[in-house]
Amino acid sequence: MSVQTASPNKIAVINDVFKPSRSLGQEAWSRLIRNKASVAGMFIVGFFIFLAIFAPVIAPMDPLKLHSGKRFLPPPFDQGATNIKAEPEFLLGTDSLGRDVLSRVIYGARVSMVVGFLPTTIILLMGSTIGMISGYIGGKLDNLLMRLTDVIYAFPDLLFFIIVMVALRDSFIGQFMNGLVLLFAALAIVNWVGVARLIRGQVLSLKQKEFVEAARCIGAKDTRIMFRHILPNSLSPLIVWAAFTIPGLIITEAVLGYLGLGLRPATDSGQFFVTSWGVLMLDGQTAINSQPYLLLAPAICVALVVLAFTFLGDGLRDALDPRMRGTQ
Amino acid sequence: MTDNNVLLSVDDLFKHFPIMRGVLQRQVGAVRAVDGISFDIHRGETLGLVGESGCGKSTTGRAVLQLHRPTSGSVRFEGTDLTQIKGEELRLMRRKMQMIFQDPYASLNPRMTVGEIIGEPLLVHKVATKAEADERVKQLLELVKLNPSFSTRYPHEFSGGQRQRIGIARALALQPSFIVCDEPISALDVSIQAQVVNLLEELQNKFNLTYLFIAHDLSMVRHISDRVAVMYLGVMVELATRDELYSHPLHPYSQALLSAVPIPDPVAEAARQRTILTGDVPSPANPPSGCRFRTRCPIAEAICAESRPEFREIRPGHFVACFFADRYL
């Protein structure tokens, strides 16, 4: 029996040789930048990162300087119900101690941005390491690690934060960086379980894929299989997860700040973290009737950042996995 | 059987997958995917392995390559028992034996370029520098009749047939002597199947490759194989040279299988006698006693339920596992 074929050589060559080649990542990026909402989200996030980095240059005043006799100044564009005369150099007015609100809000971006990105990095590293080990090695170790994540998952987050922040407030770690390190640690401990479960699931399904079997067949070592084959293919859900978790962390920080458990107020303006939006909201609520901007300014910032990240996350999910489009 | 020409010798190979239940993950049973099979593969030949879905063909291929460690039995490759070695020693042996996978869409890492995929075996075994590997990748691409400039592209930019060629190039990178082809053509269009099979034959002649060719397409197996083995529910029921098996199948299962192949001639096709099997394949977790095939066998008798028929050499080079095979001689 003979098998007739067309010349396979020609068939292979005819295929568009001149089309530029793009990786899956590049294709996802081009889908992402076509999504208007996520591009807007990216710009807003970029803007706040810029504010956070260059706060000393951008802020019109020292955020800690007390302007005597200029307490509770309304913003120049809205005199409101007070009879205190607004002054043009205080664009958003002043607070109860005569400090410039705009400058304080700008400095507040630092905490929110760092709280968004730094714990997320720790969480991703911790969670994916544990998830990867759990899924790849399997067996008893997997069972042990997954029961541990179940326990942590079941613990109420906010309660955990409050207990940790109150109990360790005066310890060495609680004092470090105005209490932010303690906050990061608490956020990381609570949130790594989600990543670990996500990655474990990815590893379990990817482990069965033929390309992983092919890698074993050519004699690749376990570390290579994990880092070259499994990890790059688990990145998409990880990136999407991060984009949705960052706003969650920012809100948590604001809530804790509002409860008086977050960042402790800085005493001199040489410190990197002067204040946070949560702390500003706590300050601002006392004068909500006469001075709404004290509360509104940081609240709008929080809402804007959270919304921007959510748009970005939506766009990333659609771009990285087109099959997921339109799902929640 | 102790032939110098034997490249690979599989003896009494078992692969059972445990079935775990409950909180404590106790083993409650086993899927007997491969249940005691033996065969030799000679240097330079193609052994076709056929059988219906779930009969353990792919598991056999993977157990031979130690991608699934066998439960028991031995796999001697060039004199080394692969089941006894592990770790670094096994890793080095992998240079000599490779695999071509069934699904060309799942067998290439979507995050790596074609060049990285084909060059990876060279880098993993440190047999080439990065530059040498790039050069070798280009040669390999030409060898499988793809454009060498494709090496910077990603797998999703290719068709199924092209992807399968990339998989073949990867398998060839280390210049192995033995390749397990795990249904390499069943996921492809019929028009592409012939190209890939012809390519495999061409490469075999060029590099004196030995194939274990797993398939369920009987006509393709007939085309490419020198000898053919038939599997049913984890056991081998018949093994013979291609012409012998296709003209004189001795096991009732092989007969039924071959009678299902349509003949491309209307007159002959109309006269074709079909042996139609009834019932389903029993579960490999709970196979029938004695002969595995007895529940569907047209000629089964009481003895078939009592003991397992020996896989015997009924004629030189023709092995069959049936008590009544002599009837058809």
XYZ file of N, CA and C in Angstrom, chain A residues 1-9 11-13 15-27 143 209-221 224 228-230 232-236 320, chain B residues 23 25 62 65-68 88 91 94 97-99 101-103 106-112 116 120-121 124-126 145-147 149-150 152-154 156-157 162 165 170 174 182 194-195 198 219 223:
294
model
N 0.846 -1.197 0.000
C 0.000 0.000 0.000
C 0.877 1.240 0.000
N 0.601 2.152 -0.862
C 1.436 3.358 -0.867
C 0.576 4.569 -0.562
N 1.200 5.537 0.027
C 0.464 6.733 0.412
C 0.952 7.900 -0.436
N 0.023 8.537 -1.099
C 0.377 9.681 -1.951
C 0.297 10.973 -1.146
N 1.253 11.859 -1.346
C 1.154 13.148 -0.662
C 1.521 14.265 -1.611
N 1.007 15.442 -1.294
C 1.504 16.637 -1.955
C 2.877 16.899 -1.369
N 3.692 17.650 -2.057
C 5.021 17.918 -1.517
C 4.894 18.693 -0.218
N 5.269 18.083 0.895
C 5.104 18.768 2.178
C 5.977 20.010 2.284
N 7.084 19.993 1.536
C 7.982 21.135 1.565
C 7.267 22.424 1.182
N 4.040 23.044 1.141
C 2.972 23.402 2.066
C 3.510 24.190 3.248
N 4.661 23.733 3.753
C 5.224 24.409 4.906
C 5.697 25.807 4.570
N 6.236 25.971 3.369
C 6.838 27.264 3.030
C 5.784 28.297 2.674
N 3.041 28.913 3.954
C 2.493 29.579 5.126
C 3.209 30.887 5.421
N 2.426 31.941 5.502
C 2.926 33.307 5.627
C 4.223 33.471 6.424
N 5.300 33.511 5.702
C 6.617 33.640 6.311
C 6.845 35.067 6.788
N 6.146 36.008 6.198
C 6.483 37.407 6.451
C 5.703 38.042 7.592
N 4.751 37.311 8.114
C 3.982 37.852 9.234
C 4.886 37.940 10.463
N 4.915 39.103 11.141
C 5.780 39.162 12.317
C 5.290 38.202 13.390
N 6.239 37.574 14.071
C 5.898 36.568 15.061
C 5.635 37.228 16.408
N 4.608 36.754 17.095
C 4.295 37.332 18.405
C 4.076 36.238 19.433
N 4.591 36.479 20.627
C 4.388 35.502 21.698
C 2.987 35.683 22.262
N 2.564 34.742 23.095
C 1.242 34.854 23.719
C 1.154 36.130 24.536
N 2.260 36.496 25.208
C 2.296 37.705 26.018
C 2.077 38.946 25.172
N 2.746 38.976 24.013
C 2.590 40.151 23.142
C 1.160 40.240 22.613
N 0.569 39.099 22.298
C -0.812 39.120 21.819
C -1.753 39.614 22.905
N -1.282 17.251 51.184
C -2.405 17.173 52.108
C -2.191 18.093 53.310
N -0.331 17.791 31.397
C -0.242 18.176 29.988
C 0.892 17.450 29.291
N 0.707 17.227 28.006
C 1.720 16.463 27.276
C 3.051 17.200 27.184
N 3.017 18.550 27.174
C 4.311 19.225 27.032
C 5.176 19.069 28.275
N 4.539 18.877 29.421
C 5.307 18.615 30.635
C 5.873 17.197 30.584
N 5.067 16.274 30.076
C 5.542 14.905 29.893
C 6.697 14.887 28.886
N 6.548 15.708 27.841
C 7.611 15.786 26.835
C 8.901 16.298 27.471
N 8.765 17.253 28.383
C 9.952 17.797 29.049
C 10.630 16.728 29.895
N 9.812 15.904 30.561
C 10.413 14.821 31.346
C 11.085 13.819 30.414
N 10.447 13.640 29.263
C 10.948 12.653 28.309
C 12.302 13.060 27.738
N 12.520 14.350 27.546
C 13.826 14.762 27.022
C 14.863 14.808 28.126
N 14.446 14.562 29.358
C 15.404 14.489 30.455
C 15.569 15.783 31.226
N 14.566 16.676 31.182
C 14.641 17.919 31.954
C 14.480 17.608 33.443
N 15.208 18.359 34.272
C 15.116 18.136 35.715
C 13.858 18.821 36.260
N 13.742 22.611 36.304
C 13.531 23.186 34.990
C 12.066 23.066 34.581
N 10.454 26.502 33.909
C 10.408 26.784 32.475
C 9.066 26.407 31.873
N 8.428 25.386 32.442
C 7.221 24.877 31.787
C 5.949 25.169 32.578
N 5.974 24.888 33.874
C 4.733 25.040 34.632
C 4.508 26.494 35.028
N 5.593 29.545 33.855
C 5.174 30.519 32.830
C 3.741 30.313 32.360
N 3.274 29.067 32.424
C 1.907 28.798 31.986
C 0.879 29.058 33.083
N 1.345 29.323 34.307
C 0.397 29.662 35.378
C 0.356 31.156 35.616
N 1.153 31.929 34.857
C 1.251 33.362 35.149
C -0.049 34.123 34.909
N -0.789 33.748 33.855
C -1.986 34.529 33.522
C -2.954 34.650 34.698
N -5.686 38.041 28.781
C -4.853 36.855 28.999
C -5.603 35.571 28.716
N -11.056 9.764 53.227
C -10.236 10.826 53.815
C -8.794 10.359 53.953
N -7.287 8.253 52.120
C -6.713 7.872 50.839
C -6.208 6.431 50.854
N 4.371 4.596 27.577
C 4.902 5.445 28.639
C 5.658 4.628 29.681
N 9.126 3.877 28.400
C 10.023 5.029 28.530
C 10.172 5.502 29.977
N 9.549 4.819 30.893
C 9.613 5.154 32.314
C 8.986 6.519 32.615
N 8.043 6.930 31.776
C 7.307 8.149 32.106
C 6.250 7.808 33.147
N 5.748 6.575 33.087
C 5.022 5.972 34.202
C 5.928 4.850 34.670
N 19.679 10.457 37.920
C 20.609 10.928 36.895
C 20.882 9.865 35.827
N 18.025 9.744 33.524
C 17.997 10.990 32.773
C 18.961 10.903 31.580
N 17.684 8.781 28.729
C 16.606 9.396 27.940
C 17.103 9.978 26.622
N 16.219 7.488 23.899
C 14.842 7.089 23.605
C 13.923 8.292 23.768
N 13.126 8.512 22.784
C 12.270 9.696 22.785
C 10.839 9.318 22.470
N 9.987 10.336 22.487
C 8.571 10.067 22.280
C 7.969 11.155 21.394
N 4.245 12.700 20.587
C 2.970 12.655 21.301
C 1.769 12.722 20.374
N 0.636 12.356 20.962
C -0.589 12.287 20.190
C -1.125 13.661 19.806
N -1.208 14.543 20.808
C -1.907 15.799 20.588
C -0.911 16.920 20.298
N -1.255 19.990 22.581
C -0.918 19.943 24.002
C 0.547 19.619 24.248
N 1.244 19.154 23.221
C 2.591 18.644 23.491
C 3.689 19.687 23.302
N 3.307 20.916 22.916
C 4.310 21.973 22.793
C 3.987 23.069 23.792
N 4.988 23.462 24.574
C 4.783 24.519 25.569
C 4.436 25.834 24.864
N 3.232 26.368 25.111
C 2.802 27.566 24.373
C 3.622 28.815 24.684
N 4.409 28.789 25.752
C 5.208 29.963 26.132
C 6.614 29.935 25.569
N 6.958 28.884 24.853
C 8.317 28.802 24.318
C 8.283 28.914 22.802
N 13.264 27.246 20.935
C 13.520 26.849 22.323
C 13.032 25.434 22.586
N 15.688 22.611 23.402
C 15.738 22.313 24.835
C 16.466 20.999 25.170
N 16.187 19.902 24.445
C 16.897 18.656 24.784
C 18.416 18.819 24.727
N 19.431 20.811 27.828
C 19.211 20.034 29.055
C 20.354 19.045 29.261
N 20.803 18.436 28.178
C 21.876 17.447 28.301
C 23.248 18.052 28.055
N 23.280 19.362 27.893
C 24.545 20.090 27.713
C 25.404 19.497 26.597
N 11.108 19.214 7.232
C 10.508 19.965 6.118
C 9.708 21.177 6.577
N 10.290 21.892 7.547
C 9.723 23.185 7.913
C 10.770 24.242 7.595
N 10.309 25.471 7.450
C 11.213 26.565 7.141
C 12.092 26.870 8.360
N 13.452 29.426 9.321
C 13.198 30.725 9.950
C 12.028 30.654 10.939
N 11.353 29.523 11.002
C 10.232 29.385 11.934
C 10.686 29.295 13.385
N 11.871 31.232 15.494
C 11.548 32.299 16.441
C 10.044 32.422 16.673
N 9.280 31.560 16.023
C 7.824 31.650 16.174
C 7.323 30.845 17.359
N 6.067 31.071 17.669
C 5.449 30.340 18.783
C 4.509 29.263 18.250
N 1.475 28.475 18.676
C 0.095 28.768 18.280
C 0.000 29.327 16.868
N 1.146 29.620 16.253
C 1.115 30.157 14.897
C 1.136 29.051 13.843
N 2.011 20.939 11.148
C 3.295 21.610 11.377
C 3.760 21.414 12.807
N 5.248 18.124 13.269
C 6.621 18.095 12.756
C 7.586 18.698 13.768
N 11.824 17.804 17.807
C 12.275 17.762 19.202
C 12.739 16.353 19.575
N 18.211 14.779 19.960
C 19.305 14.093 20.652
C 19.794 12.865 19.889
N 3.317 7.821 19.953
C 2.038 7.578 20.620
C 0.912 8.192 19.805
N -0.842 11.248 6.003
C 0.070 10.561 5.091
C 1.425 11.259 5.062
N 1.404 12.587 5.053
C 2.667 13.334 5.051
C 3.510 12.991 6.265
N 4.815 9.415 6.103
C 5.918 9.312 5.148
C 7.191 9.938 5.704
N -5.087 0.588 9.034
C -4.459 0.663 7.720
C -3.123 1.417 7.795
N 0.633 0.007 6.996
C 1.544 0.697 6.090
C 2.946 0.838 6.680
